[in-house]
PDB file of C-alpha atoms and ligand atoms in Angstrom:
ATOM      1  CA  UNK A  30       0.000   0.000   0.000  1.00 91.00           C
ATOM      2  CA  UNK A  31       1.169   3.322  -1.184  1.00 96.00           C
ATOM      3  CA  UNK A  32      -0.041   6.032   1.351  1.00 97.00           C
ATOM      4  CA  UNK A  33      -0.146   9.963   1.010  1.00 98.00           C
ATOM      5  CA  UNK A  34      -1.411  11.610   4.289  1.00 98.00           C
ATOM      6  CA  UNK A  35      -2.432  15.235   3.530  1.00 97.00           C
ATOM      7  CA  UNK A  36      -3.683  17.983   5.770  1.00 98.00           C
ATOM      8  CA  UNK A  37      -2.945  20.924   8.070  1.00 98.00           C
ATOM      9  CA  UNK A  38      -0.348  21.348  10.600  1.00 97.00           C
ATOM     10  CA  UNK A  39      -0.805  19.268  13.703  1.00 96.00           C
ATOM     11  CA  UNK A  40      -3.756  17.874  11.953  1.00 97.00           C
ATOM     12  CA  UNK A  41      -2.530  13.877  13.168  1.00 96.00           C
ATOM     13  CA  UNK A  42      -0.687  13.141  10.119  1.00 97.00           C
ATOM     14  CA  UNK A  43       2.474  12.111  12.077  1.00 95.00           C
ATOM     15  CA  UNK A  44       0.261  10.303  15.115  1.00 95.00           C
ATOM     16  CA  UNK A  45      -1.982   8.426  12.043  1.00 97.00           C
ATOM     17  CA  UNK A  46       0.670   7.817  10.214  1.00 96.00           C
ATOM     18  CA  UNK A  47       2.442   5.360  12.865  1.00 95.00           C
ATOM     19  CA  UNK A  48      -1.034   3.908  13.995  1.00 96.00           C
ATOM     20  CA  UNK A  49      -1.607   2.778   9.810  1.00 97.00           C
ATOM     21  CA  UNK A  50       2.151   1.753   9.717  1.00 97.00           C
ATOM     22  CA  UNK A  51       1.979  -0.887  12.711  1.00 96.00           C
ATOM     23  CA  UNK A  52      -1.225  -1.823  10.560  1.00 97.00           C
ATOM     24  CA  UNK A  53      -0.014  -2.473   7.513  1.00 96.00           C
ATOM     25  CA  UNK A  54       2.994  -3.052   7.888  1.00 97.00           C
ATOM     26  CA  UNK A  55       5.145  -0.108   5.804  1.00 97.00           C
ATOM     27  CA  UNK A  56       7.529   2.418   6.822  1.00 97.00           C
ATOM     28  CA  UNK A  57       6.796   6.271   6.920  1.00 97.00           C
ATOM     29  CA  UNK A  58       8.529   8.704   5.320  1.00 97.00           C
ATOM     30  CA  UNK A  59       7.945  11.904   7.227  1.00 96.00           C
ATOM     31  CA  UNK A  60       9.881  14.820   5.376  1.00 97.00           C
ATOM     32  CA  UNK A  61       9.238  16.580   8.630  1.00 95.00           C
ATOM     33  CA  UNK A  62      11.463  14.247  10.938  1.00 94.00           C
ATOM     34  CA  UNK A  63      13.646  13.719   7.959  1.00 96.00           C
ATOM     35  CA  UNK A  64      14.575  17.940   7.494  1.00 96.00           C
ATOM     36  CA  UNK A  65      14.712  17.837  11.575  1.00 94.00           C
ATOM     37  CA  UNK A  66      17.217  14.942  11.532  1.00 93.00           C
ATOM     38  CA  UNK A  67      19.153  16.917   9.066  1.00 96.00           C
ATOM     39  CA  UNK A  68      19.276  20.013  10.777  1.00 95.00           C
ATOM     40  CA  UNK A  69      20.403  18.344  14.114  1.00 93.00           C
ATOM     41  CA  UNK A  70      23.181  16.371  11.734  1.00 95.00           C
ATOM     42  CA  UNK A  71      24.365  19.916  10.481  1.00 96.00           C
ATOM     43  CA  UNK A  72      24.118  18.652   6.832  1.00 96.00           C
ATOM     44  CA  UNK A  73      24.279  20.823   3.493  1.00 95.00           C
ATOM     45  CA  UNK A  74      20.295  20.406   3.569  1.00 95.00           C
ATOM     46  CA  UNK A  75      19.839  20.997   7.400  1.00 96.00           C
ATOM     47  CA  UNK A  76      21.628  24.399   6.871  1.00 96.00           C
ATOM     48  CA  UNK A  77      19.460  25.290   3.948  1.00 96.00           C
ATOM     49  CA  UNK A  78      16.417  24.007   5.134  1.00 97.00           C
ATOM     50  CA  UNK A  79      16.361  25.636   8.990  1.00 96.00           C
ATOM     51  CA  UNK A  80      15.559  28.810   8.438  1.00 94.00           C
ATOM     52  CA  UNK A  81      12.622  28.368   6.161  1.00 97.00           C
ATOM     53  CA  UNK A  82      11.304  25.240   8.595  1.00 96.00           C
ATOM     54  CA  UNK A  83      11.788  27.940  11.921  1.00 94.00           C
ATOM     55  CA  UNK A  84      10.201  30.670   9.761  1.00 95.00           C
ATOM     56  CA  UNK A  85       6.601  28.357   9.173  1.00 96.00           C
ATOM     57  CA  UNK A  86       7.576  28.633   5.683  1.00 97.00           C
ATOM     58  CA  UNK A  87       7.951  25.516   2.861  1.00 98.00           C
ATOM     59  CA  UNK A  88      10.907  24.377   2.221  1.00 98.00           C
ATOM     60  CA  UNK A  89      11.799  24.932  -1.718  1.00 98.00           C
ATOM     61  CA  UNK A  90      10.617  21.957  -3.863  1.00 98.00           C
ATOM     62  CA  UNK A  91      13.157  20.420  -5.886  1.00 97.00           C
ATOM     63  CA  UNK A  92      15.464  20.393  -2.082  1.00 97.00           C
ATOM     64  CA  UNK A  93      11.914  17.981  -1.268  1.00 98.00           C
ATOM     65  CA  UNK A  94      12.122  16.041  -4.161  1.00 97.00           C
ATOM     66  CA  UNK A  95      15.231  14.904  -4.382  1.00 96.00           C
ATOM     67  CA  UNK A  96      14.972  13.791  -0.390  1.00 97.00           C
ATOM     68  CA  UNK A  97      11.889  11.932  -1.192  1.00 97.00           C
ATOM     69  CA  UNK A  98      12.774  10.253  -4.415  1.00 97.00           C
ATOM     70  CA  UNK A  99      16.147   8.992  -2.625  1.00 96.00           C
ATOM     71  CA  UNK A 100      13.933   7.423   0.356  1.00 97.00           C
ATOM     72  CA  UNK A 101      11.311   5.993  -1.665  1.00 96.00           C
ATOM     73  CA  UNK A 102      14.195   4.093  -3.736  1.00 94.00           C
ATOM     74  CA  UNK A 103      15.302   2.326  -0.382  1.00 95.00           C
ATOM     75  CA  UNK A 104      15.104  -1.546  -0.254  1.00 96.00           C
ATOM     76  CA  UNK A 105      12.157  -1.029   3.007  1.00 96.00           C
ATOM     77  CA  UNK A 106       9.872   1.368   0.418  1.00 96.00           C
ATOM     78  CA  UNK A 107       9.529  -1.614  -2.545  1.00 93.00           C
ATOM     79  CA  UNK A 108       6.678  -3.275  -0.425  1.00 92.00           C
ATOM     80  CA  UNK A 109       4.832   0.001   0.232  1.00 96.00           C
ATOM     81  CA  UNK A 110       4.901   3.187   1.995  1.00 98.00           C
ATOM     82  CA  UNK A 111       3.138   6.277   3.943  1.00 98.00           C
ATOM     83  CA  UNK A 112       4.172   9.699   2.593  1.00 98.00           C
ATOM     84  CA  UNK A 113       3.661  12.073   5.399  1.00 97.00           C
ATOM     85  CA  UNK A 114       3.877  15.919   4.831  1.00 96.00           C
ATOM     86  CA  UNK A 115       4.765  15.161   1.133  1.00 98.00           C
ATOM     87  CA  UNK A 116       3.617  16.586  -0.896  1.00 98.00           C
ATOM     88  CA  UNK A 117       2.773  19.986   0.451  1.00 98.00           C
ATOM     89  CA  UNK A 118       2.210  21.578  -3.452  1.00 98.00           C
ATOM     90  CA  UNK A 119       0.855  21.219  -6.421  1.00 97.00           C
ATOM     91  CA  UNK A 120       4.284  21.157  -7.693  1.00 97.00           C
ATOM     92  CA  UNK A 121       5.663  18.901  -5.911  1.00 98.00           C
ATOM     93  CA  UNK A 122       2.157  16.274  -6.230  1.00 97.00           C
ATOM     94  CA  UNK A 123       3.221  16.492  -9.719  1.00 96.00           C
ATOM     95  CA  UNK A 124       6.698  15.440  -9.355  1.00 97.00           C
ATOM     96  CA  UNK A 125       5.682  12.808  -7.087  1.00 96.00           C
ATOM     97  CA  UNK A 126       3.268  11.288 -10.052  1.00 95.00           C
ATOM     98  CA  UNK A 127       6.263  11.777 -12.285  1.00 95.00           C
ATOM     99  CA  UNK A 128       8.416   9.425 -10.249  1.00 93.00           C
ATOM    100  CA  UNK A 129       5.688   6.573 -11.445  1.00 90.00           C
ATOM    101  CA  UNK A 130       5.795   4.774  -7.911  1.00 90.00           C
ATOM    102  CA  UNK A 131       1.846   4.786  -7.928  1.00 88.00           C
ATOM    103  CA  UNK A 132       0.364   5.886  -5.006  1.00 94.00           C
ATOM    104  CA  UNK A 133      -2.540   4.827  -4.501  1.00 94.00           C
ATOM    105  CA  UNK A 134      -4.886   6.766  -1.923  1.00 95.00           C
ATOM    106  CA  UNK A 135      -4.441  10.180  -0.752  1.00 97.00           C
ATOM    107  CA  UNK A 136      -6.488  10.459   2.972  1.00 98.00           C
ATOM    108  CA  UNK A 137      -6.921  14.140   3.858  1.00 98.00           C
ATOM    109  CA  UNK A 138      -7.499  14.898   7.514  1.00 98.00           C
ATOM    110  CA  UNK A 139      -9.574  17.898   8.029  1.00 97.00           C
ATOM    111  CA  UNK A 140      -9.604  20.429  10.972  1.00 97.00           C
ATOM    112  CA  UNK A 141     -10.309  23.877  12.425  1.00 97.00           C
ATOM    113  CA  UNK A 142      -7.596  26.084  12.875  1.00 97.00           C
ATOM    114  CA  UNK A 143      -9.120  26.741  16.376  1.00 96.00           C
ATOM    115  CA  UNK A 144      -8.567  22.980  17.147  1.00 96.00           C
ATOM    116  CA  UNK A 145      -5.404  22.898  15.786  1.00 97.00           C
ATOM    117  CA  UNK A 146      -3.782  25.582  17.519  1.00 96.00           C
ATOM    118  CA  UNK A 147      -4.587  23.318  20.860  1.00 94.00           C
ATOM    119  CA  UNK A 148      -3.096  20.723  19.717  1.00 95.00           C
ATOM    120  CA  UNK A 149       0.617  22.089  18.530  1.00 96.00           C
ATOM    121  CA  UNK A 150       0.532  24.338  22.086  1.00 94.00           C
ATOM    122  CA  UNK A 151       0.411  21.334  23.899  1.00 94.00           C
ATOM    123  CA  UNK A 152       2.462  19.149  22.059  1.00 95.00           C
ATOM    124  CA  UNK A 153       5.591  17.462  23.283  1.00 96.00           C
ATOM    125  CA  UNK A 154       8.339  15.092  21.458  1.00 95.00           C
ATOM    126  CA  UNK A 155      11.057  13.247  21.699  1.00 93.00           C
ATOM    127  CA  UNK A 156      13.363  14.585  19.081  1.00 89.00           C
ATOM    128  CA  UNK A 157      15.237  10.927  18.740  1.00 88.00           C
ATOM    129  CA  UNK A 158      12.580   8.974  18.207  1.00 87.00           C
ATOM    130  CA  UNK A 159      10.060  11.182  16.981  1.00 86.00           C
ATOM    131  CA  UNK A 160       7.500  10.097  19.818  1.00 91.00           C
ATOM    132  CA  UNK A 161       4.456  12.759  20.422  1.00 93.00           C
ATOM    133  CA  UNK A 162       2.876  13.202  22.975  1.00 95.00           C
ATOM    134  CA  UNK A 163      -0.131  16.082  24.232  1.00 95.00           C
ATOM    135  CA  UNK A 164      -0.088  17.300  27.646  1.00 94.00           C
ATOM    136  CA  UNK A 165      -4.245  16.461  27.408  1.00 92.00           C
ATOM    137  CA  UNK A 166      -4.728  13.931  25.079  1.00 91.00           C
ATOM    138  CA  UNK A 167      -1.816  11.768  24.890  1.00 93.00           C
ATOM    139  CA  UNK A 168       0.555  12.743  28.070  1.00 96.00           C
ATOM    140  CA  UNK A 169       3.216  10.758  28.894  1.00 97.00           C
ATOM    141  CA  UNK A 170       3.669   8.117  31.684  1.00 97.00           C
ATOM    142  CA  UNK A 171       6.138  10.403  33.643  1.00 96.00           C
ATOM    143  CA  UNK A 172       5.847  14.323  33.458  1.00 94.00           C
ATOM    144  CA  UNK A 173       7.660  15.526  30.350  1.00 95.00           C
ATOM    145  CA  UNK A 174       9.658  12.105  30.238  1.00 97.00           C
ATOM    146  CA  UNK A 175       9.786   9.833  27.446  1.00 97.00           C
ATOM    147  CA  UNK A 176       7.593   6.451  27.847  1.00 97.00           C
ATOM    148  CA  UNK A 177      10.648   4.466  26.408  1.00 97.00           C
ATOM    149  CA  UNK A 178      13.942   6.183  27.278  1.00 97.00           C
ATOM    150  CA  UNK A 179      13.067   8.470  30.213  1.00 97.00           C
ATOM    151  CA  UNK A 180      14.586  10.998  28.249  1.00 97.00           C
ATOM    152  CA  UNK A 181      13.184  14.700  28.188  1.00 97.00           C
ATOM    153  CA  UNK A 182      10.873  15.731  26.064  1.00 97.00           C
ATOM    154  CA  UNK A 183      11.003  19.002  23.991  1.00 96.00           C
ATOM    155  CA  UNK A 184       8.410  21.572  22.442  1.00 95.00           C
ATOM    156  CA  UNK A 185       9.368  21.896  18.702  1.00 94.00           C
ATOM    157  CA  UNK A 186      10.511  25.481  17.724  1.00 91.00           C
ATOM    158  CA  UNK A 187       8.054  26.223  14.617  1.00 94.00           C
ATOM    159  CA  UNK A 188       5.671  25.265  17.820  1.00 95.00           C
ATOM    160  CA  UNK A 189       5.651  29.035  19.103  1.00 93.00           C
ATOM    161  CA  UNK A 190       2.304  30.561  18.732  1.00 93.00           C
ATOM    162  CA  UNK A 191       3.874  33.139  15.952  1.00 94.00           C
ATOM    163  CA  UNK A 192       5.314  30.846  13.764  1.00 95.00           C
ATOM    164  CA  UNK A 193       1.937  28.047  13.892  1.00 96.00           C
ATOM    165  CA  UNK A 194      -0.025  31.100  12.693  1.00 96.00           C
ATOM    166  CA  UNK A 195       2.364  31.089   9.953  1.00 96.00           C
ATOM    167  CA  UNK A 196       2.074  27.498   8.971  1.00 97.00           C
ATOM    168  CA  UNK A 197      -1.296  28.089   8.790  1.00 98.00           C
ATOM    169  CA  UNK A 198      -0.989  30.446   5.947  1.00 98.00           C
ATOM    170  CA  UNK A 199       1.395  28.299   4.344  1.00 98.00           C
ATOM    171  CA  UNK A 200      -1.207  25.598   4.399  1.00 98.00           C
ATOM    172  CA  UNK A 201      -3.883  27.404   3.786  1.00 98.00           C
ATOM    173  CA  UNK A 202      -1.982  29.183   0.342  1.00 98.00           C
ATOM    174  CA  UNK A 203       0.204  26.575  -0.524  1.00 98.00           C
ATOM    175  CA  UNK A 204      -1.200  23.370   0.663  1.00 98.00           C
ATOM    176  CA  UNK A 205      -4.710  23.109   0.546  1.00 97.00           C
ATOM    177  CA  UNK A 206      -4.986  23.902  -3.132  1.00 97.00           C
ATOM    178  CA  UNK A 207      -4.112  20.036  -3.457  1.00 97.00           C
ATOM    179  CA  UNK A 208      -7.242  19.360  -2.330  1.00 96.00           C
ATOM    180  CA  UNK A 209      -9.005  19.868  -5.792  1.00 96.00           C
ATOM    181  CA  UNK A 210      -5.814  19.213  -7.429  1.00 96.00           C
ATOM    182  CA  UNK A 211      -6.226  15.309  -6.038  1.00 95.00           C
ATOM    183  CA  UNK A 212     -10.326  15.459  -5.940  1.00 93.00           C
ATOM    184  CA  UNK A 213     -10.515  16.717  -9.525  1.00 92.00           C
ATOM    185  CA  UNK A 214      -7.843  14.082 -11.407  1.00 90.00           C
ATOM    186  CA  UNK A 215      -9.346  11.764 -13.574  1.00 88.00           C
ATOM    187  CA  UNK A 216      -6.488   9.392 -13.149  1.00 88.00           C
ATOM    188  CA  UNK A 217      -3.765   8.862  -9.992  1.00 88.00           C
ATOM    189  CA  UNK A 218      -4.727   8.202  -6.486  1.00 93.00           C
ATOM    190  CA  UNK A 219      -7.645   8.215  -4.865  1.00 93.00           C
ATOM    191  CA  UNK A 220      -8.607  11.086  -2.418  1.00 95.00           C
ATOM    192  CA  UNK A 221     -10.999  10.562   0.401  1.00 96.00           C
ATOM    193  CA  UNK A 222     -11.412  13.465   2.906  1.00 96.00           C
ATOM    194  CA  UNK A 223     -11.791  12.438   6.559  1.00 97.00           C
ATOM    195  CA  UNK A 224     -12.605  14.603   9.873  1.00 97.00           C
ATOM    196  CA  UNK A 225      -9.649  14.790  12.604  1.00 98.00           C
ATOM    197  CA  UNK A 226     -11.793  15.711  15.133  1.00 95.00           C
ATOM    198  CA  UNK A 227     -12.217  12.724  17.214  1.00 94.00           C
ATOM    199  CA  UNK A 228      -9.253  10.800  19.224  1.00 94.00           C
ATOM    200  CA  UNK A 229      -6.158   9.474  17.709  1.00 95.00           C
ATOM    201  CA  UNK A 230      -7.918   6.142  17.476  1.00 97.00           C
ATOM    202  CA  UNK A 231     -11.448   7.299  16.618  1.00 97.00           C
ATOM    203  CA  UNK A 232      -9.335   8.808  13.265  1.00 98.00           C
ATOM    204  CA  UNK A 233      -8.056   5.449  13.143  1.00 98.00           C
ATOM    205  CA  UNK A 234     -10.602   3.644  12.826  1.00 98.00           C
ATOM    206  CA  UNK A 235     -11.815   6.050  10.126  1.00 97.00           C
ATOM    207  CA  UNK A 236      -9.123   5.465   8.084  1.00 98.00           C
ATOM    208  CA  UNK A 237      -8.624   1.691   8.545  1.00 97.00           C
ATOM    209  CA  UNK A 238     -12.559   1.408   7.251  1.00 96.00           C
ATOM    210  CA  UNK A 239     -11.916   3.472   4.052  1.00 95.00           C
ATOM    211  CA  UNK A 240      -8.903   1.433   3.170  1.00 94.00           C
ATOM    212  CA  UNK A 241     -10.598  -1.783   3.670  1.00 91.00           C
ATOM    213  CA  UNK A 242     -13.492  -0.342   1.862  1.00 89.00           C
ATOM    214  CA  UNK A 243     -11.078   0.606  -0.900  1.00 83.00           C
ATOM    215  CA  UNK A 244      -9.213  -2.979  -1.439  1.00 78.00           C
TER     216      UNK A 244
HETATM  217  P1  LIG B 310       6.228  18.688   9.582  1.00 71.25           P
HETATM  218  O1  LIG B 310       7.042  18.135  10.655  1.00 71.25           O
HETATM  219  O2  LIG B 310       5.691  17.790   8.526  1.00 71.25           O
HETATM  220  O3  LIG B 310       5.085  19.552  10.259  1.00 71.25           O
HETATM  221  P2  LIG B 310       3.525  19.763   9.933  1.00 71.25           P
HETATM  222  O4  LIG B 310       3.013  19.315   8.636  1.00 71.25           O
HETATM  223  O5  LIG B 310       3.350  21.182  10.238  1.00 71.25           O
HETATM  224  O6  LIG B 310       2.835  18.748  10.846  1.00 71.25           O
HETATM  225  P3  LIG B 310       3.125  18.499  12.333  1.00 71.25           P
HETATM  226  O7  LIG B 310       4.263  17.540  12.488  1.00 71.25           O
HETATM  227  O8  LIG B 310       3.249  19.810  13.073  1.00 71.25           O
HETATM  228  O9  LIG B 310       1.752  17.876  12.818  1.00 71.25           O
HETATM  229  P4  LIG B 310       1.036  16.500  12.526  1.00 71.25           P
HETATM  230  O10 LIG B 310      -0.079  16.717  11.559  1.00 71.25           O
HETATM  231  O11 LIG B 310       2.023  15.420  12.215  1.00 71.25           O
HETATM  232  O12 LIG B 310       0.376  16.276  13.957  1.00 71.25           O
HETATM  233  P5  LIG B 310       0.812  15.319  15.170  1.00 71.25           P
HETATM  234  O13 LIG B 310       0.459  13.902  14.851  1.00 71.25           O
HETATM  235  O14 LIG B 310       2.202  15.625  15.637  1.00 71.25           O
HETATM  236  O15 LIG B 310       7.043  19.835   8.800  1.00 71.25           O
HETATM  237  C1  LIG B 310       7.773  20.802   9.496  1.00 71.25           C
HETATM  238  C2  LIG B 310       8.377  21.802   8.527  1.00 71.25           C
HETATM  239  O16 LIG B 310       9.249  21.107   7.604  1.00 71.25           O
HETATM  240  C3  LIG B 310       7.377  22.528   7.613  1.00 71.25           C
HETATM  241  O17 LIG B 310       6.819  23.662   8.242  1.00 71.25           O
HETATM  242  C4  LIG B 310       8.272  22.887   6.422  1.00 71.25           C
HETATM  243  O18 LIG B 310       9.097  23.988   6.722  1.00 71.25           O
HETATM  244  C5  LIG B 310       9.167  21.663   6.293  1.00 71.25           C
HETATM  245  N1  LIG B 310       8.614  20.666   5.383  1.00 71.25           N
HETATM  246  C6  LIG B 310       8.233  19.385   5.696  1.00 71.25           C
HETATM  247  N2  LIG B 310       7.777  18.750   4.610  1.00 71.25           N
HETATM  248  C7  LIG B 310       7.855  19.620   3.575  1.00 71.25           C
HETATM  249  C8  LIG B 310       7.506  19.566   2.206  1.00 71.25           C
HETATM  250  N3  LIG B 310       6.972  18.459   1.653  1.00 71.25           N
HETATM  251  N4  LIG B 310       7.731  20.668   1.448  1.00 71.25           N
HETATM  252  C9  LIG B 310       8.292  21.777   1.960  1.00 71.25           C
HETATM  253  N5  LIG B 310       8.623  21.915   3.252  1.00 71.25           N
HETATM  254  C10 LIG B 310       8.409  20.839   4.064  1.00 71.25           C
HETATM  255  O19 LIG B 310      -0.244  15.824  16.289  1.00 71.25           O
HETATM  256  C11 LIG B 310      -0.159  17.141  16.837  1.00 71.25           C
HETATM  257  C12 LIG B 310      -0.527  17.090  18.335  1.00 71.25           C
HETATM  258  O20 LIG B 310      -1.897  16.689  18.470  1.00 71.25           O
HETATM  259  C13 LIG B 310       0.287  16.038  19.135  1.00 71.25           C
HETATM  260  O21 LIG B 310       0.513  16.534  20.419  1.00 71.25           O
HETATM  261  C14 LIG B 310      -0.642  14.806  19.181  1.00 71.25           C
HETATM  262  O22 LIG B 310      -0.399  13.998  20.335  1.00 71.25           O
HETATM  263  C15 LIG B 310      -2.021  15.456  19.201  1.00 71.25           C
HETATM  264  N6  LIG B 310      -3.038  14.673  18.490  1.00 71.25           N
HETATM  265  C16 LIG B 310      -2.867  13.969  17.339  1.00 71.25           C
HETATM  266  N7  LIG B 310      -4.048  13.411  16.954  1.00 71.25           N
HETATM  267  C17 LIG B 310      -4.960  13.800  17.897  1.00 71.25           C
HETATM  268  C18 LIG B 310      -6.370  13.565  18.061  1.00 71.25           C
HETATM  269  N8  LIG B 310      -7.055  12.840  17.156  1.00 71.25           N
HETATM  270  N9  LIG B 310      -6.998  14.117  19.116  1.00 71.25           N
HETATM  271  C19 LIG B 310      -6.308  14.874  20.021  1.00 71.25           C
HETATM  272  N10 LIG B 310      -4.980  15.138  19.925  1.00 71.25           N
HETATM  273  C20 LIG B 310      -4.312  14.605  18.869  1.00 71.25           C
END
């Protein structure tokens, strides 16, 4: 199964996409924890990436294609994969039908800003891992502690109120036209459009049935 989770910032893409990988079975490729990793590493791409991913702002798209087209040729992609926060434009959906690795349902999680901005303030992670946690809905075992390590847990820069406003934008310029773009196609994945508004596994169990219903 080839997977593309679209949506807004702190939508659930990263939470649903680990809940559908321990499902079926495929790894996620999260350009999100990829850029991060590359920052922390210092690389050529972390250095050119930071200050657009600090500022709320898209990274440019051929830096994005090239990063995904690299991980998607790994040996642990051939059997399937979930593409999470790629792609984030039209662009760069078009690019991603170009590399002809068939994709073959796009699940859009929908949400209210309002909602949203909830969930990034109180969201917590461990930056090796990529664990998240939410002070309310998802808090971890010890306060601020990792479940698995122990190990502190950290708010995400691009978390501050200023810059989430910004991402918003972003999505709501950049982004969200991909919504008709993926809707409208006569050919290519299909797109189904699901509410985020319940719990992690309420959304879960939302996506699990359309997949089913889809194979
Ligand atoms: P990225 O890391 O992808 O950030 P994002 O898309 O803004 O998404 P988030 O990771 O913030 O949220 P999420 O939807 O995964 O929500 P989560 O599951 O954590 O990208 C960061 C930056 O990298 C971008 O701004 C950009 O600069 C750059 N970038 C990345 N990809 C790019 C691309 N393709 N092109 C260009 N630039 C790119 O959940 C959020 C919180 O809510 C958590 O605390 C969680 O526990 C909680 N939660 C989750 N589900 C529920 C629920 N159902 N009910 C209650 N709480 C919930």
């Amino acid at each position: 199964m080839k997977l593309v989770l679209l949506g807004p910032p702190g939508v659930g893409k990263g939470t649903q996409a680990q809940l559908l990988s321990a499902w079926l079975k495929v790894p996620v490729i999260s350009t999100g924890d990829m850029l991060r990793a590359a920052v922390a590493a210092g690389t050529e791409l972390g250095q050119a990436a930071q200050w657009h991913m600090n500022s709320g702002q898209l990274v440019p798209d051929q830096m994005m294609v090239d990063l995904v087209k690299a991980r998607i040729e790994a040996q642990d992609c051939q059997v399937g994969f979930i593409l999470d926060g790629f792609p984030r434009t039209v662009q760069q959906a078009i690019a991603l039908s170009e590399l002809g690795v068939g994709v073959e349902c796009v699940l859009a999680l929908k949400l209210s800003d309002a909602v949203i901005v909830r969930r990034l303030s109180g969201r917590w992670v461990h930056p090796a891992s990529g664990r998240v946690y939410h002070t309310m809905h998802h808090p971890p075992q010890r306060d601020l502690l990792d479940d698995v390590t122990g190990e502190p847990l950290v708010q995400r820069e691009d978390d501050c109120a200023e810059t989430v406003q910004a991402r918003l934008e972003v999505y709501h310029q950049q982004t969200e036209p991909l919504l008709s773009y993926y809707s409208n196609a006569t050919e290519g994945p299909l797109c189904h459009q699901v509410s985020a508004q319940g719990d992690a596994e309420e959304v879960h169990a939302q996506l699990k049935a359309l997949l089913h219903a889809q194979s």
